[in-house]
Coordinates of C-alpha atoms in Angstrom, one line a residue:
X359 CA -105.0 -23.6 -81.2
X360 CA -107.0 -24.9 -78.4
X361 CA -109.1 -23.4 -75.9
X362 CA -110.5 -24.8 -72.6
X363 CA -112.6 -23.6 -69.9
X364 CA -112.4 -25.1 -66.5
X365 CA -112.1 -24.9 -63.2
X366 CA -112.5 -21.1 -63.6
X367 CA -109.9 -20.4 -65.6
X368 CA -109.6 -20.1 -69.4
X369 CA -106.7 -21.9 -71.2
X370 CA -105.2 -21.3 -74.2
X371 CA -102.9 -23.8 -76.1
X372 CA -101.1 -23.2 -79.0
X373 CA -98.9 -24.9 -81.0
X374 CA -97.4 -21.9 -83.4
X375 CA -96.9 -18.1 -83.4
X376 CA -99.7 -16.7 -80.5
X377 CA -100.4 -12.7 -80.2
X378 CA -103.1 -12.7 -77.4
X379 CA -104.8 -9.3 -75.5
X380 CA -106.3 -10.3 -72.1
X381 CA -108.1 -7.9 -70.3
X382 CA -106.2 -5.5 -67.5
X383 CA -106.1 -7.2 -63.7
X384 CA -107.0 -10.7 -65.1
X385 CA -105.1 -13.1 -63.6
X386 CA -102.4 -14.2 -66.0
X387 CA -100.0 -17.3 -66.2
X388 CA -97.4 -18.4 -69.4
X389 CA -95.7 -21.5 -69.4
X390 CA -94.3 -24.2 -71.9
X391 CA -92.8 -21.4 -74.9
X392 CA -90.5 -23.2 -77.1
X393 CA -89.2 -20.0 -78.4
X394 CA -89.0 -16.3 -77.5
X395 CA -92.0 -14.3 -75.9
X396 CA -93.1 -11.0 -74.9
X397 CA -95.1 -9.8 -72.4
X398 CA -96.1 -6.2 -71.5
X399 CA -98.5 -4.0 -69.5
X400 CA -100.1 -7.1 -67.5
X401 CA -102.4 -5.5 -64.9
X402 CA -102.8 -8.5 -62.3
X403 CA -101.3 -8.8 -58.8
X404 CA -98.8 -11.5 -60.1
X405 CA -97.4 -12.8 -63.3
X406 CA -96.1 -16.5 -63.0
X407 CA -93.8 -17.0 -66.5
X408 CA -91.9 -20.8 -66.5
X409 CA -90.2 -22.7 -69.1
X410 CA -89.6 -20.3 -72.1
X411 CA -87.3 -21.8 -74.3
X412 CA -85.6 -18.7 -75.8
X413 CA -85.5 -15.2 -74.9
X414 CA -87.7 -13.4 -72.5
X415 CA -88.7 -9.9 -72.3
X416 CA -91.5 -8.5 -69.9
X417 CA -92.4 -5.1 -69.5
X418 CA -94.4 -2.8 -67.0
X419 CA -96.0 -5.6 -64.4
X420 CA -96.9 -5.6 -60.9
X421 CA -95.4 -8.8 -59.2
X422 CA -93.6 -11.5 -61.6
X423 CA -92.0 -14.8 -61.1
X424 CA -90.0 -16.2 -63.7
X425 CA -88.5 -20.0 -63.5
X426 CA -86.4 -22.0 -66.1
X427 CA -85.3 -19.6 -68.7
X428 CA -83.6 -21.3 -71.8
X429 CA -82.2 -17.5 -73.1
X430 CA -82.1 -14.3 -71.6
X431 CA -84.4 -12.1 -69.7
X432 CA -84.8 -8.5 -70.2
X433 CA -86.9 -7.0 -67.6
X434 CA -88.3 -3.4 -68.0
X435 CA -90.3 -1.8 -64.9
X436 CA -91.9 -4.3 -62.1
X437 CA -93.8 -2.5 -59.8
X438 CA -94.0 -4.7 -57.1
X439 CA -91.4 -7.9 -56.1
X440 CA -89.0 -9.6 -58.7
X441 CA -88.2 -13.2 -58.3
X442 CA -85.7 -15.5 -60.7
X443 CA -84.7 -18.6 -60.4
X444 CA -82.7 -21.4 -63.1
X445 CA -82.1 -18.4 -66.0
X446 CA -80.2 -20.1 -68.5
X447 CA -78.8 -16.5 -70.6
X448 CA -77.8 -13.1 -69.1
X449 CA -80.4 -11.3 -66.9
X450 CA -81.2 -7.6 -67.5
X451 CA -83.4 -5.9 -64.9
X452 CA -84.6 -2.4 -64.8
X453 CA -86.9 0.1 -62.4
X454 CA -87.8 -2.8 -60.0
X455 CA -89.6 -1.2 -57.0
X456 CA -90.0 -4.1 -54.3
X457 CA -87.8 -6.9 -53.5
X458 CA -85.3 -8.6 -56.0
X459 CA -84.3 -12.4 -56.1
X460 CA -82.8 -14.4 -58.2
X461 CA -81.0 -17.6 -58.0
X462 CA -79.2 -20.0 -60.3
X463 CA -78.9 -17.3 -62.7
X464 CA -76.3 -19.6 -64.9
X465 CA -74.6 -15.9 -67.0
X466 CA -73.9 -12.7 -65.8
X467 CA -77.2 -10.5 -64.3
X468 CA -77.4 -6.4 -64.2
X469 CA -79.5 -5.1 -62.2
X470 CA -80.2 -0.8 -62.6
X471 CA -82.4 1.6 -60.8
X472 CA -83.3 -1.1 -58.2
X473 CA -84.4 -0.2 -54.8
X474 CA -85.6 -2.9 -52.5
X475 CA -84.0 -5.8 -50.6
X476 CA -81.9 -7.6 -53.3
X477 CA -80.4 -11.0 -53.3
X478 CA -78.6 -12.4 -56.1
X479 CA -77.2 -15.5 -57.0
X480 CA -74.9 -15.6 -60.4
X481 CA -72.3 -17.9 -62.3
X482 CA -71.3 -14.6 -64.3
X483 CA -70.9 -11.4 -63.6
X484 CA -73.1 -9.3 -61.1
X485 CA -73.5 -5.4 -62.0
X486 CA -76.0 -3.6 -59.6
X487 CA -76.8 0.0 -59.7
X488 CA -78.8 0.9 -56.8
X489 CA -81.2 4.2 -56.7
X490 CA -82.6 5.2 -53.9
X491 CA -81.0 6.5 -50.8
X492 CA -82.0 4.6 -48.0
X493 CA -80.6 1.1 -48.7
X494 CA -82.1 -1.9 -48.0
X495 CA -80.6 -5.3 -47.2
X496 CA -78.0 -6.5 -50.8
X497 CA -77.0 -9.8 -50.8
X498 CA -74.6 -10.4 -54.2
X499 CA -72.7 -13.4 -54.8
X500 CA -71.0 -14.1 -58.3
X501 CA -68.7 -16.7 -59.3
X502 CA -67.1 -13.6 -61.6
X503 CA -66.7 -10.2 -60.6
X504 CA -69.4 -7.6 -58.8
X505 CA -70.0 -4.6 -59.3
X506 CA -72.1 -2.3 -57.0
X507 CA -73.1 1.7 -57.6
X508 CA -74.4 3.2 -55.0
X509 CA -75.8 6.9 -54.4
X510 CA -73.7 9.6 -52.3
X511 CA -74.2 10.1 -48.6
X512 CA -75.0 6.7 -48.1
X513 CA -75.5 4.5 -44.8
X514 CA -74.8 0.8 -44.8
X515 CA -72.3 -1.8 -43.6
X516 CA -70.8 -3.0 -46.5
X517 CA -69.2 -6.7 -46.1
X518 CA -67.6 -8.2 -49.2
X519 CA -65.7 -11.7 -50.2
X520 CA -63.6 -12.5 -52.5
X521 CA -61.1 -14.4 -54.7
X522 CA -59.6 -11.8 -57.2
X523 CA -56.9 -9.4 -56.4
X524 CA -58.5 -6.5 -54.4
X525 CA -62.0 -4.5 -53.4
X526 CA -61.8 -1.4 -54.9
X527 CA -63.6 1.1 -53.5
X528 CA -64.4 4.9 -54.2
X529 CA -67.0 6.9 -52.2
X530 CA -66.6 10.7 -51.5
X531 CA -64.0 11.3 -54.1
X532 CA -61.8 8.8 -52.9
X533 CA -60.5 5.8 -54.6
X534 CA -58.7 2.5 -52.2
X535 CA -57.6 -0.9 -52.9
X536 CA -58.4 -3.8 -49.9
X537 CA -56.4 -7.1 -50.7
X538 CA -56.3 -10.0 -48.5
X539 CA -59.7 -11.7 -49.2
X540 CA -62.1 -10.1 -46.6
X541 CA -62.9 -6.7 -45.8
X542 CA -65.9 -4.5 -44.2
X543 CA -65.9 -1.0 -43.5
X544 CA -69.2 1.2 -42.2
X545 CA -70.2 3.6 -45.1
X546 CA -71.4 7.0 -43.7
X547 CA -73.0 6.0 -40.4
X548 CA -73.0 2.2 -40.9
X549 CA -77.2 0.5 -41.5
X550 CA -78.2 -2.4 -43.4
X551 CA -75.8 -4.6 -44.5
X552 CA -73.9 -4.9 -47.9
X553 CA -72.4 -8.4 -48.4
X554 CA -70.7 -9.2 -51.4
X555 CA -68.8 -12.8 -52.3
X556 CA -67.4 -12.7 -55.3
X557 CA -65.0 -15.6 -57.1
X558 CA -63.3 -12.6 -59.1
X559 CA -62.7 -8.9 -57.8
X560 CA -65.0 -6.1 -56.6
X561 CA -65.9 -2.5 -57.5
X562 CA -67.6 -0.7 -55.0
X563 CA -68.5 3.0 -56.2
X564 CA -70.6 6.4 -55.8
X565 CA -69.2 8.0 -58.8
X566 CA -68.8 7.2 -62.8
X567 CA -72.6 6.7 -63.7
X568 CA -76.1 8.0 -64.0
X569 CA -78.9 6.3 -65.3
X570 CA -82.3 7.7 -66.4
X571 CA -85.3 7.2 -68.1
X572 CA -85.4 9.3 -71.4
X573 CA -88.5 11.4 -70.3
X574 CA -89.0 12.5 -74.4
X575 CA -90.0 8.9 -75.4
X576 CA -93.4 7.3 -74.9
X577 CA -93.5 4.1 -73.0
X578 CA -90.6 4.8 -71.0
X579 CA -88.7 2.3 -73.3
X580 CA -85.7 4.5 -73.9
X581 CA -82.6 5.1 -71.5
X582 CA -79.4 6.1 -71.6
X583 CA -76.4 6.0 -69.4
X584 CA -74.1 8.9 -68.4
X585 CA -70.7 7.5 -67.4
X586 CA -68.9 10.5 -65.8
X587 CA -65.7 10.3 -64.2
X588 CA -65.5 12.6 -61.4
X589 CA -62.7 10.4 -59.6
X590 CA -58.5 11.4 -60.2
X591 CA -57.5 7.9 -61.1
X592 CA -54.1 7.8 -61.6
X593 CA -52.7 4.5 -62.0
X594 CA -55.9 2.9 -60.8
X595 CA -56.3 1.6 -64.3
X596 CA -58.0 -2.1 -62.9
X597 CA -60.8 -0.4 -61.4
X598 CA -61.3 2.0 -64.3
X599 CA -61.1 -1.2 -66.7
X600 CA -63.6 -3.4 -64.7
X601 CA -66.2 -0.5 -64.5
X602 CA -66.2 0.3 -67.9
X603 CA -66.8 -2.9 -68.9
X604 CA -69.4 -3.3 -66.3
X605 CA -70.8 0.0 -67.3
X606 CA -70.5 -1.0 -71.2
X607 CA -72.5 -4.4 -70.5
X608 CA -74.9 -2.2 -69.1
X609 CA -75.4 0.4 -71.6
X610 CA -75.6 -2.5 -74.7
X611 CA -78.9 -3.3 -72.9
X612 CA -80.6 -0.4 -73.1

């Protein structure tokens, strides 16, 4: 290991296994991991994480930027802005209160109890459960399929894509398929927009799920999903197919 002191800054290079402490609201940068690292309860105003060879796993920050991801990230309460870019494995985001972005994200991404502005960009699958009430501008695009839970009663113009067979979408109890390639509809009385492009087909929804924090465990490391189907849906069986396994992708996660 070597240590270096410069340019006020201390920096640490190792060349095997590391387990370092720093102290809280120091300012805080990782870079150049060949294999998997973890990261938790970093107290400065940003965390700047780039080139991690394997898996990723950061936990209770305040802002964080990750870039060039050789695994997967799994991402467990940011308090402040998100922001992704060239994520090589599957991206798993939770309890993100500011702004989420992330781009080139190369596998599928899913993104729970978010409630900022969100933009994502995604080779794979795109599964976004969105928690508060008052929605904020979502930009998804997937080259697979999308899909988006929302709360009741809400107020957005929703614009979506795509390449598959339909939209499917169920708010208020009811359940419609949109063909055709295009469609936008106002949800409640219309707001920020929704847009959604998606290569495969979209689920839309205010029903089927709940997702909280297990308030008995320490840490706040624990969830667990409720999947509750409130909807009648008869021969719907492609929407109920693509949510569960949405839903299931989700749920492995935690």
């Amino acid at each position: 290991m070597c240590i270096r002191d410069s340019d006020d800054a201390l920096r640490i290079t190792c060349y095997a296994n590391l387990t370092l402490s720093v102290p809280n609201a120091i300012a805080t940068r990782v870079e150049k991991v060949g294999g998997m690292s973890v990261i938790r309860n970093i107290g400065c105003d940003e965390l700047y994480v780039q080139r991690v060879g394997g898996d990723l796993t950061i936990q209770n920050v305040n802002n964080l930027r990750i870039s060039r991801v050789g695994g997967g990230c799994q991402i467990m309460q940011v308090n402040g802005d998100l922001n992704a870019e060239r994520i090589s494995g599957s991206i798993f985001a939770s309890a993100v209160a500011g702004k989420v972005d992330f781009t080139s994200a190369r596998s599928d991404v899913s993104l729970v109890l978010a409630k900022g502005e969100t933009h994502i960009a995604a080779s794979g699958d795109v599964t976004m459960q969105y928690s508060s009430e008052t929605i904020e501008s979502i930009e998804l695009r997937s080259k697979g399929d999308i899909t988006l839970m929302l709360p009741k009663n809400v107020n957005a113009s929703l614009d979506a894509t795509f390449g598959g067979w339909d939209v499917i979408l169920t708010m208020d109890g009811k359940t419609n398929h949109y063909g055709g390639g295009h469609y936008n509809v106002e949800l409640g009385k219309g707001g920020e927009l929704i847009m959604l492009n998606a290569s495969g087909d979209i689920v839309v929804t205010d029903e089927h799920y709940e997702i909280k924090p297990n308030e008995g465990e320490p840490g706040g490391m624990n969830w667990f999903i409720n999947v509750d189907a409130d909807v009648d849906l008869g021969n719907l069986s492609n929407m109920e197919r693509k949510l569960q396994k949405a839903l299931e992708k989700v749920e492995k996660k935690f």
